[in-house]
XYZ file of N, CA, C and O in Angstrom:
364
model
N 42.506 133.482 108.467
C 43.795 134.103 108.683
C 43.641 135.347 109.565
O 44.435 135.564 110.477
N 42.630 136.147 109.260
C 42.407 137.359 110.065
C 42.028 137.020 111.506
O 42.440 137.717 112.432
N 41.230 135.948 111.688
C 40.883 135.537 113.059
C 42.132 135.129 113.822
O 42.277 135.437 115.003
N 43.029 134.438 113.144
C 44.280 134.006 113.785
C 45.134 135.219 114.155
O 45.726 135.258 115.237
N 45.203 136.194 113.273
C 45.963 137.408 113.568
C 45.353 138.181 114.729
O 46.072 138.691 115.591
N 44.016 138.272 114.749
C 43.348 138.931 115.876
C 43.665 138.215 117.184
O 43.910 138.853 118.208
N 43.648 136.878 117.141
C 43.984 136.101 118.334
C 45.413 136.337 118.777
O 45.703 136.424 119.981
N 46.329 136.442 117.819
C 47.725 136.699 118.124
C 47.905 138.063 118.794
O 48.604 138.183 119.809
N 47.253 139.072 118.251
C 47.349 140.417 118.821
C 46.723 140.440 120.216
O 47.291 141.020 121.155
N 45.581 139.794 120.383
C 44.937 139.746 121.700
C 45.802 139.021 122.724
O 45.903 139.443 123.883
N 46.447 137.933 122.294
C 47.320 137.185 123.207
C 48.510 138.034 123.630
O 48.909 138.026 124.802
N 49.088 138.774 122.690
C 50.229 139.626 123.038
C 49.803 140.749 123.981
O 50.501 141.085 124.926
N 48.617 141.315 123.732
C 48.128 142.370 124.628
C 47.878 141.827 126.028
O 48.135 142.509 127.018
N 47.391 140.587 126.113
C 47.179 139.965 127.425
C 48.509 139.756 128.138
O 48.603 139.959 129.352
N 49.529 139.361 127.398
C 50.857 139.205 128.002
C 51.403 140.541 128.477
O 52.041 140.626 129.533
N 51.157 141.586 127.713
C 51.643 142.913 128.091
C 50.972 143.429 129.354
O 51.541 144.246 130.080
N 49.767 142.949 129.605
C 49.047 143.386 130.800
C 49.665 142.813 132.076
O 49.489 143.368 133.149
N 50.400 141.716 131.942
C 51.071 141.135 133.105
C 52.244 142.017 133.509
O 52.966 142.538 132.674
N 52.423 142.189 134.789
C 53.467 143.096 135.262
C 54.868 142.515 135.122
O 55.825 143.260 134.960
N 55.010 141.191 135.127
C 56.337 140.588 135.064
C 56.771 140.224 133.643
O 57.827 139.646 133.449
N 55.976 140.575 132.648
C 56.302 140.232 131.265
C 57.189 141.305 130.653
O 56.880 142.491 130.695
N 58.311 140.872 130.096
C 59.205 141.792 129.393
C 58.924 141.658 127.896
O 59.107 140.585 127.327
N 58.449 142.724 127.233
C 58.067 142.611 125.820
C 59.264 142.275 124.935
O 60.382 142.719 125.184
N 58.996 141.474 123.909
C 60.040 141.131 122.952
C 60.234 142.288 121.978
O 59.409 143.189 121.876
N 61.334 142.242 121.265
C 61.647 143.304 120.314
C 61.400 142.774 118.908
O 62.313 142.342 118.224
N 60.139 142.785 118.479
C 59.786 142.290 117.154
C 58.800 143.248 116.493
O 58.386 144.243 117.083
N 58.440 142.925 115.263
C 57.552 143.807 114.497
C 56.193 143.968 115.164
O 55.651 145.074 115.233
N 55.657 142.880 115.684
C 54.356 142.951 116.351
C 54.408 143.907 117.532
O 53.507 144.725 117.716
N 55.478 143.834 118.314
C 55.595 144.722 119.465
C 55.713 146.177 119.034
O 55.128 147.069 119.642
N 56.456 146.428 117.968
C 56.579 147.798 117.466
C 55.231 148.345 117.011
O 54.894 149.505 117.274
N 54.453 147.510 116.328
C 53.127 147.942 115.876
C 52.195 148.191 117.059
O 51.434 149.166 117.068
N 52.256 147.315 118.064
C 51.411 147.514 119.241
C 51.815 148.775 119.996
O 50.962 149.512 120.488
N 53.115 149.028 120.078
C 53.578 150.260 120.719
C 53.096 151.488 119.961
O 52.702 152.487 120.558
N 53.119 151.402 118.624
C 52.640 152.527 117.808
C 51.144 152.732 118.002
O 50.647 153.851 117.923
N 50.418 151.664 118.257
C 48.993 151.783 118.506
C 48.692 152.345 119.876
O 47.726 153.066 120.079
N 49.562 152.036 120.809
C 49.341 152.462 122.193
C 49.896 153.858 122.459
O 49.228 154.716 123.014
N 51.115 154.091 122.031
C 51.800 155.345 122.350
C 51.687 156.390 121.258
O 51.987 157.549 121.473
N 51.302 155.967 120.070
C 51.209 156.902 118.953
C 52.490 156.902 118.138
O 53.513 156.358 118.535
N 52.408 157.520 116.989
C 53.541 157.592 116.077
C 54.196 158.950 116.173
O 53.537 159.956 116.401
N 55.503 158.971 115.979
C 56.191 160.252 115.922
C 55.890 160.873 114.572
O 56.059 160.247 113.540
N 55.434 162.090 114.582
C 55.070 162.741 113.326
C 55.551 164.171 113.298
O 56.501 164.540 113.972
N 54.871 164.958 112.537
C 55.192 166.369 112.404
C 55.014 167.046 113.754
O 53.999 166.879 114.429
N 55.989 167.825 114.164
C 55.919 168.494 115.462
C 54.872 169.605 115.474
O 54.427 170.015 116.534
N 54.468 170.088 114.299
C 53.453 171.134 114.233
C 52.066 170.575 114.558
O 51.201 171.282 115.015
N 51.895 169.281 114.293
C 50.592 168.636 114.520
C 50.480 168.252 115.992
O 51.308 167.508 116.513
N 49.491 168.769 116.662
C 49.351 168.499 118.095
C 48.541 167.250 118.386
O 48.503 166.802 119.515
N 47.902 166.677 117.370
C 47.132 165.457 117.604
C 48.068 164.258 117.611
O 49.057 164.217 116.897
N 47.738 163.309 118.433
C 48.548 162.103 118.544
C 48.104 161.121 117.470
O 46.926 160.792 117.376
N 49.034 160.655 116.675
C 48.724 159.706 115.612
C 48.993 158.307 116.141
O 50.130 157.947 116.395
N 47.960 157.540 116.314
C 48.102 156.171 116.813
C 47.487 155.203 115.811
O 46.527 155.530 115.121
N 48.067 154.014 115.724
C 47.510 152.990 114.850
C 46.300 152.354 115.512
O 46.326 152.044 116.699
N 45.261 152.150 114.747
C 44.089 151.438 115.236
C 44.341 149.945 115.107
O 45.219 149.509 114.358
N 43.591 149.148 115.812
C 43.823 147.701 115.790
C 43.658 147.126 114.381
O 44.374 146.208 113.992
N 42.738 147.675 113.600
C 42.572 147.230 112.214
C 43.828 147.500 111.389
O 44.241 146.691 110.564
N 44.452 148.651 111.618
C 45.677 148.995 110.904
C 46.832 148.082 111.310
O 47.661 147.711 110.470
N 46.873 147.710 112.562
C 47.907 146.790 113.029
C 47.752 145.446 112.340
O 48.719 144.881 111.818
N 46.533 144.923 112.307
C 46.261 143.631 111.659
C 46.605 143.702 110.174
O 47.242 142.800 109.616
N 46.214 144.781 109.499
C 46.506 144.932 108.069
C 48.010 144.994 107.800
O 48.489 144.428 106.819
N 48.753 145.666 108.667
C 50.195 145.746 108.486
C 50.864 144.389 108.694
O 51.804 144.046 107.980
N 50.380 143.616 109.652
C 50.922 142.277 109.866
C 50.653 141.409 108.644
O 51.536 140.690 108.166
N 49.435 141.468 108.124
C 49.077 140.667 106.966
C 49.921 141.080 105.751
O 50.434 140.221 105.018
N 50.113 142.361 105.537
C 50.935 142.844 104.440
C 52.374 142.362 104.583
O 52.999 141.932 103.612
N 52.894 142.387 105.786
C 54.257 141.925 106.031
C 54.404 140.446 105.684
O 55.389 140.034 105.069
N 53.410 139.642 106.054
C 53.456 138.210 105.748
C 53.381 137.958 104.244
O 54.151 137.180 103.697
N 52.469 138.619 103.564
C 52.297 138.411 102.127
C 53.532 138.892 101.367
O 54.028 138.201 100.466
N 54.052 140.052 101.718
C 55.229 140.591 101.037
C 56.444 139.710 101.294
O 57.276 139.521 100.401
N 56.559 139.152 102.480
C 57.684 138.271 102.792
C 57.660 137.014 101.956
O 58.693 136.566 101.453
N 56.490 136.424 101.780
C 56.390 135.231 100.950
C 56.734 135.546 99.501
O 57.412 134.770 98.834
N 56.296 136.673 99.013
C 56.547 137.026 97.617
C 58.031 137.240 97.366
O 58.570 136.752 96.378
N 58.709 137.950 98.227
C 60.129 138.208 98.003
C 60.945 136.924 98.122
O 61.908 136.734 97.376
N 60.574 136.048 99.032
C 61.285 134.777 99.174
C 61.110 133.924 97.923
O 62.081 133.361 97.403
N 59.891 133.830 97.422
C 59.663 133.015 96.226
C 60.372 133.604 95.013
O 60.910 132.870 94.177
N 60.424 134.918 94.908
C 61.129 135.553 93.795
C 62.627 135.284 93.878
O 63.267 134.970 92.864
N 63.190 135.389 95.065
C 64.626 135.130 95.232
C 64.965 133.681 94.914
O 65.976 133.399 94.256
N 64.135 132.736 95.352
C 64.386 131.327 95.059
C 64.243 131.034 93.565
O 65.035 130.265 92.997
N 63.256 131.626 92.921
C 63.066 131.417 91.488
C 64.248 131.975 90.697
O 64.760 131.322 89.778
N 64.717 133.147 91.064
C 65.852 133.737 90.362
C 67.124 132.927 90.597
O 67.919 132.705 89.672
N 67.334 132.461 91.822
C 68.502 131.622 92.121
C 68.473 130.350 91.298
O 69.512 129.915 90.768
N 67.316 129.735 91.186
C 67.180 128.520 90.365
C 67.483 128.818 88.900
O 68.145 128.022 88.223
N 67.031 129.946 88.417
C 67.286 130.342 87.031
C 68.784 130.514 86.787
O 69.335 130.018 85.807
N 69.450 131.217 87.695
C 70.887 131.453 87.547
C 71.646 130.136 87.595
O 72.561 129.903 86.793
N 71.281 129.253 88.513
C 71.945 127.952 88.591
C 71.717 127.124 87.327
O 72.622 126.409 86.873
N 70.543 127.200 86.755
C 70.253 126.456 85.523
C 71.065 126.994 84.346
O 71.456 126.233 83.470
N 71.325 128.280 84.330
C 72.082 128.900 83.230
C 73.590 128.721 83.363
O 74.310 128.860 82.402
N 74.072 128.475 84.574
C 75.507 128.401 84.841
C 75.874 127.036 85.434
O 75.947 126.873 86.646
N 76.150 126.018 84.589
C 76.448 124.680 85.087
C 77.705 124.623 85.967
O 77.767 123.831 86.902
N 78.694 125.481 85.705
C 79.907 125.454 86.530
C 79.630 125.909 87.964
O 80.242 125.415 88.896
N 78.681 126.803 88.115
C 78.292 127.224 89.465
C 77.506 126.114 90.151
O 77.655 125.893 91.347
N 76.707 125.398 89.392
C 75.971 124.251 89.951
C 76.942 123.231 90.518
O 76.742 122.713 91.615
N 78.012 122.903 89.770
C 78.989 121.921 90.226
C 79.701 122.402 91.484
O 80.018 121.629 92.378
N 79.965 123.697 91.550
C 80.642 124.282 92.692
C 79.793 124.127 93.934
O 80.210 123.786 94.989
């Protein structure tokens, strides 16, 4: 899974290197921008806070895992509610 994510990030970076490529507006692009341009932080801090490639990969993996968990929880709860309420099932 991590190799696939690394390949995905490398492929996107290769696309960004092309001059005619217009970047998409998605989570991966936001993370890559944060890694390249740095994060907005405390104005008192003069150091630029940028995400490292490892942090980008970890955030993508966390997003995928958390997304699966919330979807499965929502489906399980919906099934429970439908099982408890037969009139809603018929509807």
